[in-house]
mmCIF file of C-alpha atoms and ligand atoms in Angstrom:
data_model
loop_
_atom_site.group_PDB
_atom_site.id
_atom_site.type_symbol
_atom_site.label_atom_id
_atom_site.label_comp_id
_atom_site.label_asym_id
_atom_site.label_seq_id
_atom_site.Cartn_x
_atom_site.Cartn_y
_atom_site.Cartn_z
ATOM 1 C CA MET A 1 93.132 4.449 -32.437
ATOM 2 C CA ILE A 2 90.594 2.661 -34.626
ATOM 3 C CA ASP A 3 91.318 -0.590 -32.844
ATOM 4 C CA GLU A 4 90.606 1.076 -29.554
ATOM 5 C CA LEU A 5 87.289 2.374 -30.860
ATOM 6 C CA LYS A 6 86.384 -1.050 -32.197
ATOM 7 C CA LYS A 7 87.188 -2.598 -28.823
ATOM 8 C CA GLU A 8 85.115 -0.053 -27.048
ATOM 9 C CA ILE A 9 82.209 -0.502 -29.439
ATOM 10 C CA GLU A 10 82.438 -4.263 -28.945
ATOM 11 C CA LYS A 11 82.234 -3.714 -25.179
ATOM 12 C CA VAL A 12 79.212 -1.455 -25.511
ATOM 13 C CA LYS A 13 77.515 -3.958 -27.816
ATOM 14 C CA LYS A 14 78.099 -6.826 -25.389
ATOM 15 C CA GLY A 15 76.815 -4.759 -22.485
ATOM 16 C CA PHE A 16 73.798 -3.683 -24.487
ATOM 17 C CA LEU A 17 72.883 -7.213 -25.550
ATOM 18 C CA GLN A 18 73.123 -8.392 -21.965
ATOM 19 C CA GLU A 19 71.002 -5.524 -20.700
ATOM 20 C CA ILE A 20 68.236 -5.858 -23.278
ATOM 21 C CA ASP A 21 68.036 -9.558 -22.576
ATOM 22 C CA GLN A 22 66.995 -8.808 -18.999
ATOM 23 C CA ILE A 23 64.190 -6.437 -19.964
ATOM 24 C CA LEU A 24 60.721 -7.570 -18.914
ATOM 25 C CA SER A 25 58.585 -4.464 -19.191
ATOM 26 C CA LYS A 26 57.829 -1.694 -21.642
ATOM 27 C CA GLU A 27 58.948 0.871 -19.086
ATOM 28 C CA ASP A 28 62.370 -0.710 -18.708
ATOM 29 C CA LEU A 29 62.672 -1.017 -22.461
ATOM 30 C CA LYS A 30 62.046 2.697 -22.815
ATOM 31 C CA LYS A 31 64.662 3.488 -20.169
ATOM 32 C CA LEU A 32 67.193 1.374 -21.995
ATOM 33 C CA ARG A 33 66.356 3.061 -25.294
ATOM 34 C CA ASP A 34 66.959 6.443 -23.680
ATOM 35 C CA LYS A 35 70.204 5.235 -22.224
ATOM 36 C CA TYR A 36 71.536 4.294 -25.657
ATOM 37 C CA THR A 37 69.792 6.553 -28.130
ATOM 38 C CA SER A 38 68.659 9.683 -26.254
ATOM 39 C CA ARG A 39 69.658 12.782 -28.238
ATOM 40 C CA LYS A 40 70.863 14.439 -25.093
ATOM 41 C CA ASN A 41 73.281 12.009 -23.585
ATOM 42 C CA GLY A 42 72.610 8.614 -25.136
ATOM 43 C CA ILE A 43 75.673 6.423 -25.516
ATOM 44 C CA LEU A 44 75.346 6.352 -29.316
ATOM 45 C CA THR A 45 74.908 10.125 -29.456
ATOM 46 C CA GLU A 46 78.091 10.542 -27.502
ATOM 47 C CA PHE A 47 79.984 8.296 -29.913
ATOM 48 C CA MET A 48 78.721 10.406 -32.813
ATOM 49 C CA HIS A 49 79.731 13.518 -30.954
ATOM 50 C CA ASN A 50 83.253 12.287 -30.404
ATOM 51 C CA LEU A 51 83.464 11.323 -34.061
ATOM 52 C CA LYS A 52 83.862 14.996 -34.894
ATOM 53 C CA LYS A 53 87.131 14.993 -32.994
ATOM 54 C CA ALA A 54 88.570 12.133 -35.044
ATOM 55 C CA SER A 55 91.048 12.851 -37.838
ATOM 56 C CA LYS A 56 89.779 13.126 -41.419
ATOM 57 C CA GLU A 57 91.291 9.779 -42.457
ATOM 58 C CA LEU A 58 89.822 7.898 -39.503
ATOM 59 C CA ARG A 59 86.424 9.487 -39.574
ATOM 60 C CA PRO A 60 84.803 7.331 -42.323
ATOM 61 C CA ILE A 61 85.893 4.028 -40.860
ATOM 62 C CA ALA A 62 85.013 5.141 -37.292
ATOM 63 C CA GLY A 63 81.643 6.396 -38.530
ATOM 64 C CA GLN A 64 80.960 3.051 -40.186
ATOM 65 C CA THR A 65 81.804 1.144 -37.005
ATOM 66 C CA ILE A 66 79.534 3.323 -34.911
ATOM 67 C CA ASN A 67 76.791 2.989 -37.524
ATOM 68 C CA GLU A 68 77.014 -0.769 -37.395
ATOM 69 C CA LEU A 69 76.487 -0.619 -33.658
ATOM 70 C CA LYS A 70 73.576 1.751 -34.167
ATOM 71 C CA LEU A 71 71.885 -0.673 -36.588
ATOM 72 C CA ILE A 72 72.385 -3.601 -34.233
ATOM 73 C CA ILE A 73 70.895 -1.623 -31.358
ATOM 74 C CA GLU A 74 67.901 -0.441 -33.403
ATOM 75 C CA ASP A 75 67.178 -3.920 -34.728
ATOM 76 C CA LYS A 76 67.382 -5.410 -31.281
ATOM 77 C CA PHE A 77 64.939 -2.834 -29.910
ATOM 78 C CA LYS A 78 62.457 -3.606 -32.685
ATOM 79 C CA GLU A 79 62.745 -7.314 -32.077
ATOM 80 C CA THR A 80 62.401 -6.965 -28.306
ATOM 81 C CA GLU A 81 59.298 -4.818 -28.643
ATOM 82 C CA LYS A 82 57.655 -7.654 -30.550
ATOM 83 C CA THR A 83 58.788 -10.483 -28.303
ATOM 84 C CA LEU A 84 58.363 -8.769 -24.950
ATOM 85 C CA ILE A 85 54.891 -10.164 -24.249
ATOM 86 C CA SER A 86 55.716 -13.769 -24.968
ATOM 87 C CA LYS A 87 58.922 -13.343 -23.051
ATOM 88 C CA VAL A 88 57.068 -12.132 -19.974
ATOM 89 C CA TYR A 89 54.500 -14.921 -20.180
ATOM 90 C CA GLY A 90 57.242 -17.364 -20.867
ATOM 91 C CA ARG A 91 58.406 -16.679 -17.346
ATOM 92 C CA VAL A 92 55.090 -17.632 -15.763
ATOM 93 C CA ASP A 93 55.334 -20.833 -13.830
ATOM 94 C CA TYR A 94 52.232 -22.735 -14.846
ATOM 95 C CA SER A 95 52.755 -25.328 -12.197
ATOM 96 C CA LEU A 96 51.929 -22.803 -9.445
ATOM 97 C CA PRO A 97 48.421 -23.076 -7.935
ATOM 98 C CA GLU A 98 45.972 -20.557 -9.394
ATOM 99 C CA PHE A 99 45.014 -17.379 -7.585
ATOM 100 C CA ASP A 100 41.523 -17.369 -6.140
ATOM 101 C CA PHE A 101 39.928 -14.696 -8.290
ATOM 102 C CA SER A 102 36.367 -15.508 -7.274
ATOM 103 C CA VAL A 103 34.373 -12.316 -6.922
ATOM 104 C CA GLY A 104 31.318 -12.080 -4.678
ATOM 105 C CA TYR A 105 27.784 -11.868 -6.015
ATOM 106 C CA SER A 106 24.643 -10.347 -4.708
ATOM 107 C CA HIS A 107 22.385 -12.281 -2.370
ATOM 108 C CA ILE A 108 19.354 -14.013 -3.833
ATOM 109 C CA LEU A 109 17.009 -11.630 -1.983
ATOM 110 C CA SER A 110 18.857 -8.620 -3.420
ATOM 111 C CA ASN A 111 18.555 -10.150 -6.886
ATOM 112 C CA ILE A 112 14.806 -10.567 -6.479
ATOM 113 C CA LEU A 113 14.452 -7.031 -5.099
ATOM 114 C CA THR A 114 16.422 -5.603 -8.015
ATOM 115 C CA LYS A 115 14.218 -7.441 -10.466
ATOM 116 C CA ILE A 116 11.039 -6.138 -8.791
ATOM 117 C CA GLU A 117 12.455 -2.614 -8.659
ATOM 118 C CA ASP A 118 13.470 -2.686 -12.323
ATOM 119 C CA ILE A 119 9.988 -3.697 -13.428
ATOM 120 C CA PHE A 120 8.375 -0.814 -11.529
ATOM 121 C CA LEU A 121 11.079 1.717 -12.397
ATOM 122 C CA ASN A 122 10.412 0.905 -16.039
ATOM 123 C CA SER A 123 6.758 1.841 -15.480
ATOM 124 C CA GLY A 124 7.660 5.229 -14.040
ATOM 125 C CA TYR A 125 7.592 4.418 -10.312
ATOM 126 C CA GLU A 126 10.068 5.965 -7.929
ATOM 127 C CA ILE A 127 11.696 4.208 -5.003
ATOM 128 C CA ALA A 128 10.948 5.660 -1.587
ATOM 129 C CA TYR A 129 12.470 4.613 1.722
ATOM 130 C CA GLY A 130 11.004 4.895 5.181
ATOM 131 C CA PHE A 131 12.439 4.030 8.587
ATOM 132 C CA GLU A 132 12.743 0.684 10.283
ATOM 133 C CA VAL A 133 12.047 2.309 13.652
ATOM 134 C CA GLU A 134 8.562 3.767 13.340
ATOM 135 C CA SER A 135 5.888 5.467 15.374
ATOM 136 C CA GLU A 136 2.827 3.427 16.284
ATOM 137 C CA TYR A 137 0.888 6.209 14.621
ATOM 138 C CA ASN A 138 2.466 5.711 11.169
ATOM 139 C CA ASN A 139 2.586 1.937 11.447
ATOM 140 C CA PHE A 140 -1.006 1.488 12.681
ATOM 141 C CA THR A 141 -3.202 4.470 13.527
ATOM 142 C CA ALA A 142 -2.782 6.489 10.336
ATOM 143 C CA LEU A 143 -3.322 3.286 8.370
ATOM 144 C CA ASN A 144 -6.770 2.967 9.925
ATOM 145 C CA ILE A 145 -5.691 0.359 12.477
ATOM 146 C CA PRO A 146 -6.803 1.993 15.735
ATOM 147 C CA GLU A 147 -5.685 0.821 19.160
ATOM 148 C CA HIS A 148 -7.363 -2.444 20.241
ATOM 149 C CA HIS A 149 -8.009 -3.302 16.592
ATOM 150 C CA PRO A 150 -7.400 -7.047 16.173
ATOM 151 C CA ALA A 151 -5.021 -6.351 13.254
ATOM 152 C CA ARG A 152 -2.552 -4.914 15.774
ATOM 153 C CA ASP A 153 -2.390 -8.261 17.544
ATOM 154 C CA GLU A 154 -1.828 -10.085 14.283
ATOM 155 C CA HIS A 155 1.304 -8.029 13.766
ATOM 156 C CA ASP A 156 3.284 -9.262 16.759
ATOM 157 C CA THR A 157 5.146 -6.086 17.409
ATOM 158 C CA PHE A 158 8.612 -5.320 18.800
ATOM 159 C CA PHE A 159 8.392 -2.288 21.057
ATOM 160 C CA ILE A 160 11.396 -0.072 21.662
ATOM 161 C CA LYS A 161 12.124 -0.060 25.369
ATOM 162 C CA ASP A 162 11.798 3.319 27.104
ATOM 163 C CA PHE A 163 10.419 4.987 23.966
ATOM 164 C CA GLU A 164 6.693 5.385 24.050
ATOM 165 C CA ASN A 165 4.766 4.705 20.856
ATOM 166 C CA THR A 166 7.960 3.640 19.114
ATOM 167 C CA ILE A 167 8.234 0.258 17.447
ATOM 168 C CA LEU A 168 10.068 -1.669 14.758
ATOM 169 C CA ARG A 169 7.781 -1.391 11.743
ATOM 170 C CA THR A 170 5.729 -4.520 11.180
ATOM 171 C CA HIS A 171 5.196 -3.801 7.478
ATOM 172 C CA THR A 172 6.315 -1.308 4.820
ATOM 173 C CA SER A 173 2.861 0.307 4.677
ATOM 174 C CA PRO A 174 3.867 3.224 6.991
ATOM 175 C CA VAL A 175 6.013 4.469 4.084
ATOM 176 C CA GLN A 176 2.675 5.288 2.410
ATOM 177 C CA ILE A 177 1.878 7.648 5.280
ATOM 178 C CA ARG A 178 5.326 9.246 5.339
ATOM 179 C CA TYR A 179 5.314 9.776 1.604
ATOM 180 C CA MET A 180 1.773 11.151 1.380
ATOM 181 C CA ASN A 181 2.507 13.559 4.216
ATOM 182 C CA GLU A 182 5.439 14.954 2.297
ATOM 183 C CA HIS A 183 4.273 14.824 -1.323
ATOM 184 C CA LYS A 184 1.247 15.937 -3.211
ATOM 185 C CA PRO A 185 -0.327 13.582 -5.772
ATOM 186 C CA PRO A 186 0.321 12.301 -8.349
ATOM 187 C CA ILE A 187 2.268 9.734 -6.329
ATOM 188 C CA LYS A 188 3.773 6.599 -7.830
ATOM 189 C CA ILE A 189 6.205 4.801 -5.551
ATOM 190 C CA ILE A 190 7.434 1.439 -4.459
ATOM 191 C CA SER A 191 9.202 0.988 -1.159
ATOM 192 C CA PRO A 192 11.377 -2.020 -0.401
ATOM 193 C CA GLY A 193 12.696 -2.701 3.060
ATOM 194 C CA LYS A 194 12.995 -4.814 6.183
ATOM 195 C CA VAL A 195 10.070 -5.399 8.495
ATOM 196 C CA PHE A 196 9.969 -6.997 11.934
ATOM 197 C CA ARG A 197 7.548 -9.279 13.736
ATOM 198 C CA LYS A 198 7.925 -11.180 16.972
ATOM 199 C CA ASP A 199 7.613 -14.560 15.304
ATOM 200 C CA GLU A 200 9.383 -17.730 16.383
ATOM 201 C CA PRO A 201 11.647 -18.733 13.487
ATOM 202 C CA ASP A 202 10.411 -21.763 11.559
ATOM 203 C CA ALA A 203 10.326 -22.900 7.940
ATOM 204 C CA THR A 204 8.034 -20.018 6.937
ATOM 205 C CA HIS A 205 8.729 -17.339 9.594
ATOM 206 C CA THR A 206 11.673 -15.193 10.622
ATOM 207 C CA PRO A 207 11.504 -12.172 12.949
ATOM 208 C CA VAL A 208 13.012 -10.017 10.186
ATOM 209 C CA PHE A 209 11.880 -10.236 6.599
ATOM 210 C CA THR A 210 11.581 -8.087 3.503
ATOM 211 C CA GLN A 211 8.581 -6.456 1.890
ATOM 212 C CA VAL A 212 7.940 -4.251 -1.105
ATOM 213 C CA GLU A 213 5.134 -1.738 -0.803
ATOM 214 C CA GLY A 214 3.512 -0.007 -3.758
ATOM 215 C CA LEU A 215 1.389 3.132 -3.806
ATOM 216 C CA LEU A 216 -0.213 5.070 -6.632
ATOM 217 C CA ILE A 217 -2.405 8.130 -6.036
ATOM 218 C CA ASP A 218 -3.864 10.334 -8.758
ATOM 219 C CA LYS A 219 -7.171 11.577 -10.101
ATOM 220 C CA ASP A 220 -9.681 8.958 -11.327
ATOM 221 C CA ILE A 221 -7.724 5.886 -10.273
ATOM 222 C CA ASN A 222 -9.916 2.799 -9.998
ATOM 223 C CA PHE A 223 -9.645 -0.924 -9.377
ATOM 224 C CA SER A 224 -8.903 -1.659 -13.075
ATOM 225 C CA HIS A 225 -5.666 0.282 -12.736
ATOM 226 C CA LEU A 226 -4.704 -1.845 -9.746
ATOM 227 C CA LYS A 227 -5.588 -5.027 -11.595
ATOM 228 C CA GLY A 228 -3.724 -4.062 -14.775
ATOM 229 C CA THR A 229 -0.643 -2.940 -12.838
ATOM 230 C CA LEU A 230 -0.368 -6.101 -10.781
ATOM 231 C CA GLU A 231 -1.132 -8.420 -13.681
ATOM 232 C CA SER A 232 1.537 -6.846 -15.805
ATOM 233 C CA PHE A 233 4.028 -6.928 -12.916
ATOM 234 C CA ILE A 234 3.340 -10.604 -12.212
ATOM 235 C CA LYS A 235 3.685 -11.587 -15.867
ATOM 236 C CA SER A 236 6.971 -9.672 -16.174
ATOM 237 C CA PHE A 237 8.283 -11.279 -13.014
ATOM 238 C CA PHE A 238 7.031 -14.863 -13.215
ATOM 239 C CA GLY A 239 6.378 -15.252 -16.951
ATOM 240 C CA GLU A 240 3.679 -14.542 -19.516
ATOM 241 C CA ASN A 241 2.047 -17.949 -19.064
ATOM 242 C CA ILE A 242 1.152 -17.261 -15.421
ATOM 243 C CA ASN A 243 -2.504 -16.595 -14.577
ATOM 244 C CA VAL A 244 -3.504 -14.087 -11.921
ATOM 245 C CA ARG A 245 -6.498 -14.312 -9.596
ATOM 246 C CA PHE A 246 -7.937 -11.566 -7.380
ATOM 247 C CA ARG A 247 -9.808 -12.717 -4.261
ATOM 248 C CA PRO A 248 -11.717 -10.456 -1.892
ATOM 249 C CA GLY A 249 -9.601 -9.782 1.185
ATOM 250 C CA TYR A 250 -9.459 -7.514 4.172
ATOM 251 C CA PHE A 251 -6.912 -4.863 5.122
ATOM 252 C CA PRO A 252 -7.926 -1.906 7.289
ATOM 253 C CA PHE A 253 -6.063 0.542 5.038
ATOM 254 C CA THR A 254 -7.687 -0.450 1.746
ATOM 255 C CA GLU A 255 -11.308 -0.691 0.649
ATOM 256 C CA PRO A 256 -12.031 -2.816 -1.257
ATOM 257 C CA SER A 257 -9.089 -5.104 -0.582
ATOM 258 C CA ALA A 258 -7.884 -8.038 -2.613
ATOM 259 C CA GLU A 259 -5.524 -10.918 -2.109
ATOM 260 C CA VAL A 260 -3.679 -11.778 -5.282
ATOM 261 C CA ASP A 261 -2.826 -15.326 -6.293
ATOM 262 C CA ILE A 262 -0.807 -16.621 -9.194
ATOM 263 C CA SER A 263 -1.335 -19.950 -10.923
ATOM 264 C CA CYS A 264 1.049 -22.640 -9.688
ATOM 265 C CA PHE A 265 4.052 -22.601 -11.998
ATOM 266 C CA LEU A 266 5.203 -26.005 -10.821
ATOM 267 C CA CYS A 267 2.119 -28.174 -11.500
ATOM 268 C CA PHE A 268 -0.305 -25.718 -13.169
ATOM 269 C CA GLY A 269 -3.011 -27.106 -10.901
ATOM 270 C CA LYS A 270 -2.557 -30.636 -12.208
ATOM 271 C CA ASP A 271 -0.859 -32.294 -9.243
ATOM 272 C CA GLN A 272 -3.034 -33.015 -6.209
ATOM 273 C CA ASP A 273 0.097 -33.501 -4.102
ATOM 274 C CA CYS A 274 2.036 -30.499 -5.467
ATOM 275 C CA LYS A 275 4.714 -29.435 -2.993
ATOM 276 C CA ILE A 276 4.077 -25.739 -3.390
ATOM 277 C CA CYS A 277 0.377 -25.214 -4.153
ATOM 278 C CA LYS A 278 -0.793 -28.308 -2.212
ATOM 279 C CA GLY A 279 -3.036 -29.201 -5.123
ATOM 280 C CA THR A 280 -5.009 -25.927 -5.122
ATOM 281 C CA GLY A 281 -3.338 -24.692 -8.327
ATOM 282 C CA TRP A 282 -2.904 -21.215 -6.799
ATOM 283 C CA LEU A 283 -0.240 -19.428 -4.752
ATOM 284 C CA GLU A 284 -0.994 -16.339 -2.709
ATOM 285 C CA ILE A 285 1.635 -13.701 -3.345
ATOM 286 C CA LEU A 286 0.439 -10.270 -2.311
ATOM 287 C CA GLY A 287 -2.147 -8.072 -0.638
ATOM 288 C CA SER A 288 -3.637 -5.035 -2.296
ATOM 289 C CA GLY A 289 -6.590 -2.695 -2.533
ATOM 290 C CA MET A 290 -7.883 0.809 -3.116
ATOM 291 C CA VAL A 291 -6.449 3.183 -0.535
ATOM 292 C CA HIS A 292 -9.047 3.770 2.200
ATOM 293 C CA PRO A 293 -10.463 7.343 2.160
ATOM 294 C CA LYS A 294 -9.623 7.609 5.877
ATOM 295 C CA VAL A 295 -5.960 6.972 5.106
ATOM 296 C CA LEU A 296 -5.977 9.713 2.455
ATOM 297 C CA LEU A 297 -7.647 12.090 4.924
ATOM 298 C CA ASN A 298 -5.041 11.258 7.577
ATOM 299 C CA CYS A 299 -2.445 12.541 5.098
ATOM 300 C CA ASN A 300 -4.403 15.637 4.081
ATOM 301 C CA ILE A 301 -5.315 14.302 0.674
ATOM 302 C CA ASN A 302 -8.883 14.941 -0.388
ATOM 303 C CA PRO A 303 -10.561 11.583 -1.220
ATOM 304 C CA GLU A 304 -13.160 13.456 -3.296
ATOM 305 C CA GLU A 305 -10.407 14.631 -5.597
ATOM 306 C CA TYR A 306 -7.913 11.783 -5.483
ATOM 307 C CA SER A 307 -7.984 8.022 -5.277
ATOM 308 C CA GLY A 308 -5.343 5.355 -5.508
ATOM 309 C CA PHE A 309 -4.268 1.808 -4.941
ATOM 310 C CA ALA A 310 -1.659 0.123 -2.787
ATOM 311 C CA PHE A 311 -0.110 -3.283 -2.580
ATOM 312 C CA GLY A 312 2.416 -5.145 -0.462
ATOM 313 C CA MET A 313 4.368 -8.315 -1.019
ATOM 314 C CA GLY A 314 6.835 -10.437 0.911
ATOM 315 C CA VAL A 315 10.111 -10.836 -0.931
ATOM 316 C CA GLU A 316 11.192 -14.018 0.879
ATOM 317 C CA ARG A 317 7.891 -15.653 0.053
ATOM 318 C CA ILE A 318 8.299 -14.821 -3.611
ATOM 319 C CA ALA A 319 11.844 -16.236 -3.577
ATOM 320 C CA LEU A 320 10.694 -19.402 -1.760
ATOM 321 C CA LEU A 321 8.009 -19.966 -4.360
ATOM 322 C CA LYS A 322 10.068 -19.040 -7.395
ATOM 323 C CA TYR A 323 12.905 -21.412 -6.529
ATOM 324 C CA GLY A 324 11.040 -24.050 -4.525
ATOM 325 C CA ILE A 325 13.186 -23.375 -1.438
ATOM 326 C CA PRO A 326 11.900 -25.390 1.519
ATOM 327 C CA ASP A 327 12.907 -23.160 4.457
ATOM 328 C CA ILE A 328 12.995 -19.347 4.780
ATOM 329 C CA ARG A 329 15.884 -19.551 7.289
ATOM 330 C CA MET A 330 18.193 -20.687 4.497
ATOM 331 C CA PHE A 331 18.289 -17.107 3.194
ATOM 332 C CA TYR A 332 19.960 -15.941 6.392
ATOM 333 C CA GLU A 333 22.233 -18.814 7.356
ATOM 334 C CA ASN A 334 24.864 -17.615 4.882
ATOM 335 C CA ASP A 335 25.768 -21.074 3.692
ATOM 336 C CA ILE A 336 27.770 -20.334 0.560
ATOM 337 C CA ARG A 337 26.850 -23.715 -0.916
ATOM 338 C CA PHE A 338 23.202 -22.624 -0.869
ATOM 339 C CA LEU A 339 23.667 -18.958 -1.795
ATOM 340 C CA SER A 340 26.138 -19.543 -4.616
ATOM 341 C CA GLN A 341 23.443 -21.388 -6.574
ATOM 342 C CA PHE A 342 21.725 -18.060 -7.143
ATOM 343 C CA GLY A 343 24.825 -15.974 -7.946
HETATM 344 N N1 DAH B 1 0.917 -4.403 4.915
HETATM 345 C C1 DAH B 1 0.304 -5.666 4.576
HETATM 346 C C2 DAH B 1 0.975 -6.766 5.382
HETATM 347 O O1 DAH B 1 2.053 -6.602 5.848
HETATM 348 C C3 DAH B 1 0.444 -5.966 3.118
HETATM 349 C C4 DAH B 1 -0.400 -5.038 2.290
HETATM 350 C C5 DAH B 1 -1.689 -5.425 1.966
HETATM 351 C C6 DAH B 1 0.074 -3.831 1.857
HETATM 352 C C7 DAH B 1 -2.510 -4.594 1.229
HETATM 353 C C8 DAH B 1 -0.731 -2.986 1.111
HETATM 354 C C9 DAH B 1 -2.021 -3.375 0.794
HETATM 355 O O2 DAH B 1 -0.326 -1.802 0.675
HETATM 356 O O3 DAH B 1 -2.812 -2.558 0.076
HETATM 357 O O4 DAH B 1 0.408 -7.800 5.531
#
């Protein structure tokens, strides 16, 4: 009788040691533990249960044998818990080629846009979006660019066939009109987006490019606010050591208007043959001005009560300058060797 039990226990032990040797996951280890030690119908529990049926004389020796098995099983579980991880990794074949885990990254233009947006969001601006398909009214007329105004010809416009007065927006400035028509001042927005012009692609032109528009309208806003805002933006974006220059300019929707230049960060005006500033020491980066009273009136805002400034910049141009990229088309050719440099 006791010999039979011992034989059986030996069989169970052998089976158990084989099974636990195959275990490669915590889940399987738990299943095996249940199989042997579960209070309900674990193999060990059943042995203990049957022990009650054994005769008085046999019981101690049978109990001891079962206990020995129990200790072996418990020890082995403890050991396996500790060694499971190294066991699993031990099975990795390091000679296999690696998986390609490369994750994508955002495009250089998106990176620049995010940086511009962050700077303005931190100063309390909101982001507003317009539409790429626009009315001629929003894109030109409401911005004080009447029909036959030469500025319309400068913006070589894509017209939408069969839709009168409907175009692809040539700049982000119509977002000013949309926003002012729908919101009362104070207004403090920037608006990034694609714009379209019928330009032949070359090193500095593409028919689609990206702009960021800015608009601030409130009581008592003057040119100093515009100057301070743009100076602080430029220094955050390009660096504290960059100088900013405002030059008189002309845009129909602002009066006065200013073109804004930054000091050349490549040669600081010291290289007559500088690749990017051509020896002038300055780089033009955006257009700006005080919003024209006519534009405010077109949006039912009283210019006697409110004033504001606006600005617009080309994102590709900023990226070209910042990184000394020679050709705007490189942004769109999707050559990973080029794009991955800015990941
Ligand atoms: N919309 C102008 C352009 O595309 C850029 C611009 C200039 C926007 C002056 C403005 C501004 O808001 O005030 O050339």
